[in-house]
Coordinates of C-alpha atoms in Angstrom, one line a residue:
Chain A
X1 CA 0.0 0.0 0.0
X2 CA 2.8 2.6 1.2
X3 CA 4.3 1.9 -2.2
X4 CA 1.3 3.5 -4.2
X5 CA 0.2 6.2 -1.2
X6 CA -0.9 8.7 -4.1
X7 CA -2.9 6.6 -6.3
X8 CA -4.9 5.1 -3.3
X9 CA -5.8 8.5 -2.0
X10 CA -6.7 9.4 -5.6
X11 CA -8.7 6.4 -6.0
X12 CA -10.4 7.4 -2.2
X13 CA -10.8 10.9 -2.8
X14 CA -14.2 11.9 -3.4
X15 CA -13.2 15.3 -5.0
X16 CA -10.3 15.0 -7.3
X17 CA -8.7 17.3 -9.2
X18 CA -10.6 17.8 -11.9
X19 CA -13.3 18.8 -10.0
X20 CA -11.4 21.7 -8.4
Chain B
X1 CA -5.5 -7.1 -25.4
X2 CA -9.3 -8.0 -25.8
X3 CA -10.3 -11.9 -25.9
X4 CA -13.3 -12.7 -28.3
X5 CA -16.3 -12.4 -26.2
X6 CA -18.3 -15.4 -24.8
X7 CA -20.7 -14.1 -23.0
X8 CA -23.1 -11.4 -24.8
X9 CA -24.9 -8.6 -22.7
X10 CA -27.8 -7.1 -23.4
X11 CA -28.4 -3.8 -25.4
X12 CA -29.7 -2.0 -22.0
X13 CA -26.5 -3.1 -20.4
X14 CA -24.0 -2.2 -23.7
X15 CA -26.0 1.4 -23.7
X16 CA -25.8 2.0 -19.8
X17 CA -21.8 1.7 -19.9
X18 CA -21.6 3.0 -23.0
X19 CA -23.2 6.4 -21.7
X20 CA -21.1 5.9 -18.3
X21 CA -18.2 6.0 -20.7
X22 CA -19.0 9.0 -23.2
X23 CA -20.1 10.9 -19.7
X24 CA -16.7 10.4 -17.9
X25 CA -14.6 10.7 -21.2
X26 CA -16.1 14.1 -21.2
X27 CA -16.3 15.3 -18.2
X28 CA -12.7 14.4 -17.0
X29 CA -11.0 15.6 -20.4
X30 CA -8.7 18.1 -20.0
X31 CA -9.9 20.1 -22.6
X32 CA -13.4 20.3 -23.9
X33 CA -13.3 20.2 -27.9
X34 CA -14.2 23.5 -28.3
X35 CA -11.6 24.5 -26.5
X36 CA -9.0 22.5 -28.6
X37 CA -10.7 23.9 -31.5
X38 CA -10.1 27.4 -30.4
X39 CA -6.4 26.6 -29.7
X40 CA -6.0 25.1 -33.0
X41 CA -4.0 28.3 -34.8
X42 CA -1.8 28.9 -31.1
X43 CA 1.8 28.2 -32.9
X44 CA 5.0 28.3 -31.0
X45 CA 6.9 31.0 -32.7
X46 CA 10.2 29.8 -34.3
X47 CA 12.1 31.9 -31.1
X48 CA 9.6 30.1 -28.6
X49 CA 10.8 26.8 -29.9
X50 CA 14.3 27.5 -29.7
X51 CA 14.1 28.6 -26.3
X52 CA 12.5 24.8 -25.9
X53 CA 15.0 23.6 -27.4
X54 CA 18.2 25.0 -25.4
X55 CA 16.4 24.3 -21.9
X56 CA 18.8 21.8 -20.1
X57 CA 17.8 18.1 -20.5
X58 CA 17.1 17.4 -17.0
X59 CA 14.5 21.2 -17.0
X60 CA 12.7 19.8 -20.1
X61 CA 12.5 16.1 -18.6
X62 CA 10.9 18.2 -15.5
X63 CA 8.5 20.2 -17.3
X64 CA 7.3 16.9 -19.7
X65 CA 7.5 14.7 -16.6
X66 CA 4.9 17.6 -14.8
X67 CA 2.4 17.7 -17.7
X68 CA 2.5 13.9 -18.1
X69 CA 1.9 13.7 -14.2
X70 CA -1.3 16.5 -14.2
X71 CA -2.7 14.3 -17.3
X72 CA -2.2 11.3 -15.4
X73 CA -4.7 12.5 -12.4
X74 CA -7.4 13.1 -15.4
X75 CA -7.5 9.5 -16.2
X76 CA -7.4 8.1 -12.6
X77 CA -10.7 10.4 -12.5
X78 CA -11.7 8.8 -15.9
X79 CA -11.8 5.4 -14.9
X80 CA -13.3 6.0 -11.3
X81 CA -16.2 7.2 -12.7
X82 CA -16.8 4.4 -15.4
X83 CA -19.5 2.2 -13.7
X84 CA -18.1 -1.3 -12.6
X85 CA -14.4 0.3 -11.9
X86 CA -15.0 1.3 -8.5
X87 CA -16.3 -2.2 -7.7
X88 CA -12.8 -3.6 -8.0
X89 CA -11.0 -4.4 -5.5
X90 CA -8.0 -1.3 -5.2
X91 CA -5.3 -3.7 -5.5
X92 CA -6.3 -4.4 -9.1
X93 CA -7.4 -1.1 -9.8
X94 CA -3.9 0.2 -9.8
X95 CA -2.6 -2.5 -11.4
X96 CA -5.0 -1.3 -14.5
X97 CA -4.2 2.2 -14.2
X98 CA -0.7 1.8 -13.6
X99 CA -0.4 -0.7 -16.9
X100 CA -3.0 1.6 -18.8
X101 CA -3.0 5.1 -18.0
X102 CA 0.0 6.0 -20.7
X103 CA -2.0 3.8 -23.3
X104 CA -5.2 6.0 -22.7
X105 CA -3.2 9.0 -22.7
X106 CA -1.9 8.1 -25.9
X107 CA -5.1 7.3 -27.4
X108 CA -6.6 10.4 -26.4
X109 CA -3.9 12.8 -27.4
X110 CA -4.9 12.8 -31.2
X111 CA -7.5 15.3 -30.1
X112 CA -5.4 17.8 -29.1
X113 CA -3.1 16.9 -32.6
X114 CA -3.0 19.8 -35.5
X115 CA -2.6 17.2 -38.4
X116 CA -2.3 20.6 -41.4
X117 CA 1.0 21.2 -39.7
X118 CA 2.1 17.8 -37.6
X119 CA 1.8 19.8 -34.4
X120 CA 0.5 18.7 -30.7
X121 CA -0.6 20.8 -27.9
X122 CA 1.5 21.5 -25.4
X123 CA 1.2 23.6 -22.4
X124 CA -1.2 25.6 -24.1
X125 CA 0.3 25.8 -27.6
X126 CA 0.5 23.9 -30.6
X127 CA 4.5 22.4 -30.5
X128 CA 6.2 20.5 -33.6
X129 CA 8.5 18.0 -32.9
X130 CA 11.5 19.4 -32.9
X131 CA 10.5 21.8 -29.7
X132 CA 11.0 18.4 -28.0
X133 CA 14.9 18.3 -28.9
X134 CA 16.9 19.0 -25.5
X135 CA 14.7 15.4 -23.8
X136 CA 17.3 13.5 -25.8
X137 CA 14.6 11.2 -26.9
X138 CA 14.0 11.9 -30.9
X139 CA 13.1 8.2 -31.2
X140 CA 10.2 8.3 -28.4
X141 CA 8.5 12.0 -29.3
X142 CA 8.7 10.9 -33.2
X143 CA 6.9 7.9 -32.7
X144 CA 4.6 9.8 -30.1
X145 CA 3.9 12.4 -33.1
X146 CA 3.6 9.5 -35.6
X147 CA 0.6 7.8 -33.4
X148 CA -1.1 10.8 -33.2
X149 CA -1.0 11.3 -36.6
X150 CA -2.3 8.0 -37.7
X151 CA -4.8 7.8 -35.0
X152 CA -6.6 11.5 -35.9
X153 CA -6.9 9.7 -39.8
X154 CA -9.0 7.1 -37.9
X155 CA -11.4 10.5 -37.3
X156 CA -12.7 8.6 -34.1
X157 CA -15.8 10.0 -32.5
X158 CA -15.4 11.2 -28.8
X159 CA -17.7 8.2 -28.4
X160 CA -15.8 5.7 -30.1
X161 CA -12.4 7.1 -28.6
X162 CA -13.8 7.6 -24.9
X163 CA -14.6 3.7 -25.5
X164 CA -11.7 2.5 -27.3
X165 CA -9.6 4.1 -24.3
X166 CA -11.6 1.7 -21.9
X167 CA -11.6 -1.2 -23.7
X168 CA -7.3 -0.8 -23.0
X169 CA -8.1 0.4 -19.9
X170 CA -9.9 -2.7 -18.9
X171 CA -7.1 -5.3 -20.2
X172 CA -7.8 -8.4 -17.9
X173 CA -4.4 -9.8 -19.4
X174 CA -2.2 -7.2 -16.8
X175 CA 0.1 -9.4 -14.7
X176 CA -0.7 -9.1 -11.0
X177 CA -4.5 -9.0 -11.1
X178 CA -5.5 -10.6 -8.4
X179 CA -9.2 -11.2 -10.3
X180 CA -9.3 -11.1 -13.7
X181 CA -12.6 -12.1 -14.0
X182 CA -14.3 -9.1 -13.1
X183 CA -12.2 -7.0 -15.1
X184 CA -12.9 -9.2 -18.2
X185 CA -16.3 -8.9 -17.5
X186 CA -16.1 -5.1 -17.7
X187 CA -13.3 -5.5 -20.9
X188 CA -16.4 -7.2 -22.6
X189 CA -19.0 -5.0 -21.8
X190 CA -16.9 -1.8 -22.6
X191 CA -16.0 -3.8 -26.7
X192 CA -19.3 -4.4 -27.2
X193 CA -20.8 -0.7 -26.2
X194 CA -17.9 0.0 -29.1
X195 CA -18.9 -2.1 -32.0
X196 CA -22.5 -1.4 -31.4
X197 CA -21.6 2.5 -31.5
X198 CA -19.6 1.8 -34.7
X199 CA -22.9 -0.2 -35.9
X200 CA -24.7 2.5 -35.7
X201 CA -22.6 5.5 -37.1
X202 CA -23.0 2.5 -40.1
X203 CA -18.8 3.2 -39.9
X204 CA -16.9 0.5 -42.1
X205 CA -16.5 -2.5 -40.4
X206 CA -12.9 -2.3 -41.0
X207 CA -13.0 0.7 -38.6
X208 CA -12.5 -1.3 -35.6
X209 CA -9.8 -3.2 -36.9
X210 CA -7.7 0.2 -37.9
X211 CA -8.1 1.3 -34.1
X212 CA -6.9 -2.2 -32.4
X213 CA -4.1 -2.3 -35.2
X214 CA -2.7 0.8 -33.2
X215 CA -2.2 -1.4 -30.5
X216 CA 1.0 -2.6 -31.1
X217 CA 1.9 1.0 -31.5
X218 CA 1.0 2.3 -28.3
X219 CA 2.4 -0.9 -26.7
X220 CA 6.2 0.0 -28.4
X221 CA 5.8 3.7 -27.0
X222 CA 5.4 2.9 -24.0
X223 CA 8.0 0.2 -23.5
X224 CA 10.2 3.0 -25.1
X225 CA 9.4 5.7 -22.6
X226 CA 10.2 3.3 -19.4
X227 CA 13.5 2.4 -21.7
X228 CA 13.8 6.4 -21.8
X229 CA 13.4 6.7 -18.3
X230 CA 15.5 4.5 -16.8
X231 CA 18.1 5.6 -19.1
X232 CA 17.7 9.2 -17.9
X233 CA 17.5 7.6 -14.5
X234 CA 21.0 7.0 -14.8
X235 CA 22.5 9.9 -16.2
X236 CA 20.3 12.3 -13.6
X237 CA 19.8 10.3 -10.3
X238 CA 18.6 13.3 -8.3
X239 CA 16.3 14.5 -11.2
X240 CA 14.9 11.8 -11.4
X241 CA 14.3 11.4 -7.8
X242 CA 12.6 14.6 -7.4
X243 CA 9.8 13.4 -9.9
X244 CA 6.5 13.9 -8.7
X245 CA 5.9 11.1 -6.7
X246 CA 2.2 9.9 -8.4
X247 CA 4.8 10.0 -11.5
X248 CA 7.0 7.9 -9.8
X249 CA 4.1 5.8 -8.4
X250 CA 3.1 4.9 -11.8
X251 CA 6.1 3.8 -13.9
X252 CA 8.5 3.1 -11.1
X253 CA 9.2 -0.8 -11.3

């Protein structure tokens, strides 16, 4: 998991991004 | 990357991803068409593409590695909002991004390609290839250029490309899924939403055949760019190392 930290919390995240 | 399907769905299920599909494509593309449209005529100047073009290797590596990594986030968004993606499990999830996220990048790029003067938008301007000099990597951005320029001749819908990109997306064939089964499942859906588009728009059947004979294409460019990167890996350690980290995340071993 610690390996892909940012693409879980993308995957998580509710507002990403592209909604900001 | 597809198999033949066995299983058939119905055409309420086919138009219900198929819409899920279109509806993310769009709403999670960088730029909206009109947009690209209204870009079309934004040249770099000869004196803009020189500057380019003397930058240091390791600032241009920096700059391409940056919009690669922003671009990257759009199709995380893109696939988390295709129905059926969320209900993997996260291990395999990344394993499909992570495997298909340059592949759908690549696919999707010949929208923002100029083919009346073999230019590609980049960071808000229409480059040429040659802007692209100081990466050190003529090989990878003229092969990148080449793709786009035989994918916009395929004139693909933002249906049929939305759903093309998924159905790569979707490859149950990734090593390290833990169930390929679902993501098959998905894979199969995603084909048959395409060919039934391409039914409709009465396109030549040979249509579909032109965009999975990119395949191979897409596949070579991006073994090249991890062949790129490690290379550059070893010339600029520290660059390299201050990569963004989702960037790192993604085609790190």
């Amino acid at each position: 998991k610690e390996k892909h930290k940012i693409l879980h919390r993308l995957l998580q995240n509710s507002t990403s991004p592209v909604d900001l | 990357t597809h198999s033949p399907l066995s299983e058939g769905f119905s055409l309420l299920e086919t138009e219900r991803m198929a819409q899920s599909v279109v509806k993310s494509h769009v709403e999670t593309s960088q730029y909206s068409t009109e947009e690209l449209k209204r870009l079309a005529w934004n040249l770099y100047t000869a004196e803009e593409t020189r500057t380019y073009q003397s930058k240091p290797m390791e600032a241009m590596w920096q700059q391409c590695v940056a919009h690669l990594t922003n671009a990257i986030q759009y199709v995380v968004e893109f696939a988390k909002r295709i129905s059926g993606f969320m209900e993997l499990c996260q291990n395999d999830q990344i394993i499909l991004l992570k495997a298909g996220c340059l592949s759908v990048l690549l696919i999707q790029m010949c929208r923002a390609y100029n083919a009346t003067n073999h230019t590609l938008l980049f960071d808000g301007k229409f480059a040429s290839v040659q802007l692209f000099k100081s990466l050190g990597c003529d090989d990878l951005v003229n092969a990148v250029f080449e793709l786009a320029k035989s994918m916009s001749r395929l004139q693909l819908t933002e249906e049929e490309m939305a759903l093309f990109s998924a159905v790569v997306l979707f490859s149950p064939d990734r090593p390290w899924l833990t169930d390929r089964q679902p993501v098959q499942r998905l894979q199969g859906k995603v084909y048959q939403a395409l060919q039934r588009c391409l039914n409709r728009e009465g396109a030549n059947e040979h249509k579909l055949n032109k965009m999975l004979a990119k395949l191979p294409a897409i596949k070579s460019i991006c073994n090249l760019h991890i062949d790129k990167l490690e290379f550059f890996r070893l010339l600029h350690p520290e660059t390299a190392y201050s990569f963004p980290p989702l960037y790192r995340e993604v085609f790190g071993s």
